[in-house]
mmCIF file of C-alpha atoms in Angstrom:
data_model
loop_
_atom_site.group_PDB
_atom_site.id
_atom_site.type_symbol
_atom_site.label_atom_id
_atom_site.label_comp_id
_atom_site.label_asym_id
_atom_site.label_seq_id
_atom_site.Cartn_x
_atom_site.Cartn_y
_atom_site.Cartn_z
ATOM 1 C CA MET A 93 -53.826 30.934 75.464
ATOM 2 C CA LYS A 94 -51.580 32.021 73.005
ATOM 3 C CA GLN A 95 -52.963 31.397 69.522
ATOM 4 C CA LEU A 96 -50.205 29.523 67.107
ATOM 5 C CA ARG A 97 -50.506 31.573 63.737
ATOM 6 C CA GLN A 98 -49.193 28.548 61.935
ATOM 7 C CA PHE A 99 -52.375 26.365 62.470
ATOM 8 C CA GLU A 100 -54.825 29.060 61.031
ATOM 9 C CA ILE A 101 -55.795 28.232 57.257
ATOM 10 C CA ALA A 102 -56.896 31.107 55.208
ATOM 11 C CA PHE A 103 -59.771 29.356 53.504
ATOM 12 C CA VAL A 104 -61.319 32.300 51.733
ATOM 13 C CA GLY A 105 -58.742 32.159 48.706
ATOM 14 C CA LEU A 106 -58.821 28.367 48.869
ATOM 15 C CA LYS A 107 -60.561 26.970 45.265
ATOM 16 C CA PRO A 108 -63.198 23.948 45.527
ATOM 17 C CA GLY A 109 -61.745 20.743 46.169
ATOM 18 C CA GLU A 110 -59.015 19.311 48.353
ATOM 19 C CA HIS A 111 -55.974 21.068 49.704
ATOM 20 C CA THR A 112 -53.267 19.402 51.623
ATOM 21 C CA PHE A 113 -51.435 20.769 54.453
ATOM 22 C CA GLU A 114 -48.887 19.078 56.702
ATOM 23 C CA TYR A 115 -47.837 20.081 60.050
ATOM 24 C CA GLN A 116 -44.851 18.960 62.361
ATOM 25 C CA VAL A 117 -45.884 18.860 65.879
ATOM 26 C CA THR A 118 -43.279 18.947 68.765
ATOM 27 C CA ASP A 119 -43.176 19.630 72.602
ATOM 28 C CA SER A 120 -43.207 23.237 72.000
ATOM 29 C CA PHE A 121 -46.811 23.181 70.578
ATOM 30 C CA PHE A 122 -48.124 21.359 73.993
ATOM 31 C CA GLU A 123 -46.782 24.480 75.770
ATOM 32 C CA ASN A 124 -49.915 26.276 75.381
ATOM 33 C CA TYR A 125 -52.043 23.272 76.760
ATOM 34 C CA GLY A 126 -50.327 22.378 80.433
ATOM 35 C CA PRO A 127 -48.192 19.261 81.399
ATOM 36 C CA GLN A 128 -48.949 16.179 79.324
ATOM 37 C CA ASP A 129 -48.909 12.499 80.003
ATOM 38 C CA PHE A 130 -45.987 12.423 77.438
ATOM 39 C CA SER A 131 -42.646 14.195 76.603
ATOM 40 C CA ASP A 132 -40.470 14.254 73.250
ATOM 41 C CA CYS A 133 -43.394 14.578 71.008
ATOM 42 C CA LYS A 134 -42.333 14.123 67.180
ATOM 43 C CA ALA A 135 -45.485 14.101 65.310
ATOM 44 C CA THR A 136 -46.427 14.743 61.552
ATOM 45 C CA VAL A 137 -50.317 15.519 61.193
ATOM 46 C CA LYS A 138 -51.240 15.470 57.181
ATOM 47 C CA LEU A 139 -54.389 17.452 56.864
ATOM 48 C CA THR A 140 -56.547 17.022 53.935
ATOM 49 C CA LEU A 141 -59.228 20.062 53.552
ATOM 50 C CA ASP A 142 -61.878 19.339 51.227
ATOM 51 C CA LYS A 143 -63.565 22.550 50.496
ATOM 52 C CA LYS A 144 -67.160 22.660 49.538
ATOM 53 C CA SER A 145 -69.632 25.583 49.149
ATOM 54 C CA ASP A 146 -71.181 25.410 52.684
ATOM 55 C CA PHE A 147 -68.953 22.968 54.778
ATOM 56 C CA PHE A 148 -65.160 21.728 55.003
ATOM 57 C CA LEU A 149 -64.348 18.027 55.413
ATOM 58 C CA LEU A 150 -60.953 17.664 57.153
ATOM 59 C CA LYS A 151 -59.227 14.588 57.386
ATOM 60 C CA PHE A 152 -56.312 14.453 59.924
ATOM 61 C CA GLU A 153 -53.397 11.726 59.660
ATOM 62 C CA ILE A 154 -51.495 11.587 62.609
ATOM 63 C CA GLY A 155 -48.028 9.535 62.963
ATOM 64 C CA GLY A 156 -44.780 9.936 64.478
ATOM 65 C CA THR A 157 -43.882 9.160 68.327
ATOM 66 C CA VAL A 158 -44.052 10.104 71.643
ATOM 67 C CA SER A 159 -42.237 9.351 74.981
ATOM 68 C CA VAL A 160 -44.469 7.692 77.244
ATOM 69 C CA ILE A 161 -43.953 5.970 80.955
ATOM 70 C CA CYS A 162 -44.927 2.128 80.519
ATOM 71 C CA ASP A 163 -48.236 1.360 83.023
ATOM 72 C CA ARG A 164 -46.516 -2.167 83.814
ATOM 73 C CA CYS A 165 -43.099 -1.633 84.440
ATOM 74 C CA GLY A 166 -42.455 2.394 85.107
ATOM 75 C CA GLN A 167 -39.805 2.626 82.214
ATOM 76 C CA PRO A 168 -40.080 5.099 78.964
ATOM 77 C CA PHE A 169 -40.762 4.177 75.994
ATOM 78 C CA ASN A 170 -41.332 5.406 72.314
ATOM 79 C CA LEU A 171 -44.925 5.086 71.713
ATOM 80 C CA GLN A 172 -45.870 4.807 68.016
ATOM 81 C CA LEU A 173 -48.559 7.159 66.886
ATOM 82 C CA TRP A 174 -50.806 6.427 63.634
ATOM 83 C CA ASP A 175 -54.426 7.296 63.688
ATOM 84 C CA ASP A 176 -56.749 9.254 61.428
ATOM 85 C CA PHE A 177 -59.798 11.519 62.305
ATOM 86 C CA THR A 178 -62.433 13.438 60.354
ATOM 87 C CA GLN A 179 -63.802 16.542 61.123
ATOM 88 C CA VAL A 180 -66.646 18.438 59.628
ATOM 89 C CA VAL A 181 -67.115 22.450 59.481
ATOM 90 C CA LYS A 182 -70.052 23.831 58.457
ATOM 91 C CA MET A 183 -70.302 27.605 57.847
ATOM 92 C CA VAL A 184 -73.711 29.130 59.110
ATOM 93 C CA GLU A 185 -75.062 32.637 60.054
ATOM 94 C CA ASN A 186 -75.048 32.087 63.754
ATOM 95 C CA PRO A 187 -72.765 29.664 64.964
ATOM 96 C CA GLU A 188 -73.691 29.836 68.669
ATOM 97 C CA GLU A 189 -77.122 28.559 68.259
ATOM 98 C CA MET A 190 -75.542 25.371 66.708
ATOM 99 C CA GLU A 191 -73.192 24.835 69.208
ATOM 100 C CA GLY A 192 -76.059 22.287 70.997
ATOM 101 C CA ASP A 193 -75.569 19.985 68.491
ATOM 102 C CA GLU A 194 -74.237 16.722 69.966
ATOM 103 C CA ASP A 195 -71.836 15.530 67.093
ATOM 104 C CA PRO A 196 -68.703 16.031 68.342
ATOM 105 C CA GLU A 197 -67.362 15.397 64.636
ATOM 106 C CA VAL A 198 -69.425 18.645 63.315
ATOM 107 C CA SER A 199 -68.161 22.416 64.067
ATOM 108 C CA TYR A 200 -69.548 25.525 63.121
ATOM 109 C CA ILE A 201 -68.366 28.665 61.872
ATOM 110 C CA SER A 202 -69.538 31.887 61.024
ATOM 111 C CA ARG A 203 -70.094 32.587 57.001
ATOM 112 C CA THR A 204 -68.455 35.761 57.672
ATOM 113 C CA GLU A 205 -65.016 34.094 58.896
ATOM 114 C CA SER A 206 -61.943 34.014 56.643
ATOM 115 C CA HIS A 207 -59.375 31.851 58.769
ATOM 116 C CA LEU A 208 -59.948 28.171 60.384
ATOM 117 C CA ASN A 209 -57.859 27.128 63.068
ATOM 118 C CA VAL A 210 -56.906 23.630 62.986
ATOM 119 C CA GLY A 211 -54.510 23.776 66.411
ATOM 120 C CA GLU A 212 -57.261 22.511 68.775
ATOM 121 C CA TRP A 213 -58.218 19.708 66.969
ATOM 122 C CA ILE A 214 -54.386 18.607 66.459
ATOM 123 C CA TYR A 215 -53.939 18.898 70.116
ATOM 124 C CA GLU A 216 -57.203 16.628 70.610
ATOM 125 C CA PHE A 217 -56.336 14.145 67.835
ATOM 126 C CA ILE A 218 -52.811 13.431 68.939
ATOM 127 C CA ASN A 219 -54.139 12.774 72.796
ATOM 128 C CA LEU A 220 -56.839 10.597 71.343
ATOM 129 C CA SER A 221 -54.219 8.743 69.263
ATOM 130 C CA ILE A 222 -52.432 7.495 72.787
ATOM 131 C CA PRO A 223 -54.010 4.559 74.222
ATOM 132 C CA MET A 224 -55.444 4.696 77.685
ATOM 133 C CA GLN A 225 -53.220 2.072 78.803
ATOM 134 C CA LYS A 226 -49.327 2.356 77.769
ATOM 135 C CA ILE A 227 -47.353 -1.121 78.192
ATOM 136 C CA HIS A 228 -44.249 -1.836 76.321
ATOM 137 C CA PRO A 229 -45.141 -3.471 73.138
ATOM 138 C CA ASP A 230 -44.186 -7.456 72.344
ATOM 139 C CA VAL A 231 -41.486 -8.687 70.295
ATOM 140 C CA ASP A 232 -42.214 -12.023 69.170
ATOM 141 C CA GLY A 233 -44.693 -12.804 71.717
ATOM 142 C CA LYS A 234 -42.189 -11.405 74.297
ATOM 143 C CA SER A 235 -42.755 -8.411 76.670
ATOM 144 C CA THR A 236 -40.086 -5.835 76.046
ATOM 145 C CA CYS A 237 -40.887 -4.571 79.714
ATOM 146 C CA ASP A 238 -38.113 -4.410 82.246
ATOM 147 C CA PRO A 239 -37.308 -7.930 83.182
ATOM 148 C CA LYS A 240 -36.664 -7.282 87.030
ATOM 149 C CA VAL A 241 -40.005 -5.730 87.237
ATOM 150 C CA LEU A 242 -41.553 -8.088 85.469
ATOM 151 C CA GLU A 243 -39.967 -10.885 87.694
ATOM 152 C CA MET A 244 -41.010 -9.026 90.884
ATOM 153 C CA LEU A 245 -44.778 -8.918 89.583
ATOM 154 C CA ASP A 246 -44.896 -12.560 88.786
ATOM 155 C CA GLN A 247 -43.430 -12.970 92.680
ATOM 156 C CA MET A 248 -45.870 -10.547 94.293
ATOM 157 C CA ASN A 249 -48.941 -12.605 92.159
ATOM 158 C CA LYS A 250 -47.611 -16.218 93.331
ATOM 159 C CA GLN A 251 -47.643 -14.771 96.901
ATOM 160 C CA SER A 252 -51.346 -13.350 96.585
ATOM 161 C CA ASP A 253 -52.498 -16.334 95.124
ATOM 162 C CA ALA A 254 -51.052 -18.279 98.091
ATOM 163 C CA GLN A 255 -52.346 -16.381 100.683
ATOM 164 C CA ASP A 256 -56.057 -16.157 101.325
ATOM 165 C CA ASN A 257 -57.525 -12.919 102.855
ATOM 166 C CA PRO A 258 -60.244 -13.782 105.192
ATOM 167 C CA ILE A 259 -61.549 -10.731 104.361
ATOM 168 C CA TRP A 260 -62.995 -11.885 101.115
ATOM 169 C CA LYS A 261 -63.830 -15.538 102.219
ATOM 170 C CA ASP A 262 -67.976 -15.067 102.677
ATOM 171 C CA LEU A 263 -67.732 -14.070 98.949
ATOM 172 C CA ASP A 264 -66.524 -17.453 98.067
ATOM 173 C CA LYS A 265 -69.965 -18.912 98.746
ATOM 174 C CA PHE A 266 -71.534 -17.288 95.786
ATOM 175 C CA ARG A 267 -68.955 -18.133 93.059
ATOM 176 C CA SER A 268 -70.221 -21.814 92.356
ATOM 177 C CA ASN A 269 -73.933 -20.961 91.878
#
């Protein structure tokens, strides 16, 4: 996989304390990762790196939009992204020995490293910012999904309620116990 050098931070020359980095993420960033469940990504990632003597505290703030397909009506819409994540990076002698640690918010790098690549975390955190169920947002308590599709779904629900499926008939006796 092609490394994106713009996501590498040369931390050796940084003084202890907070440092801020900002990244603009578009669809071209995701080319290295294969097909995505979204398109037209316009995300801004603000990264605050707090450098300490033996570790870094990273805070990622994700904002922007992606185009997704609505799970209810099947029409595309722009989904607003907003989330933040933290990651601790500890500097150790043998990072391979520490990788068995089960905490996903802690990573390890060798004390001999001079650069920290944050591209993988940005990929992961943008994907985690997208909800599992993607549905058009409601405006003033009313769905913004395609009204034709909503009407068809409503008709299908009424039909399925009217018809009793004999397959489930024997399970009804367990309902009122």
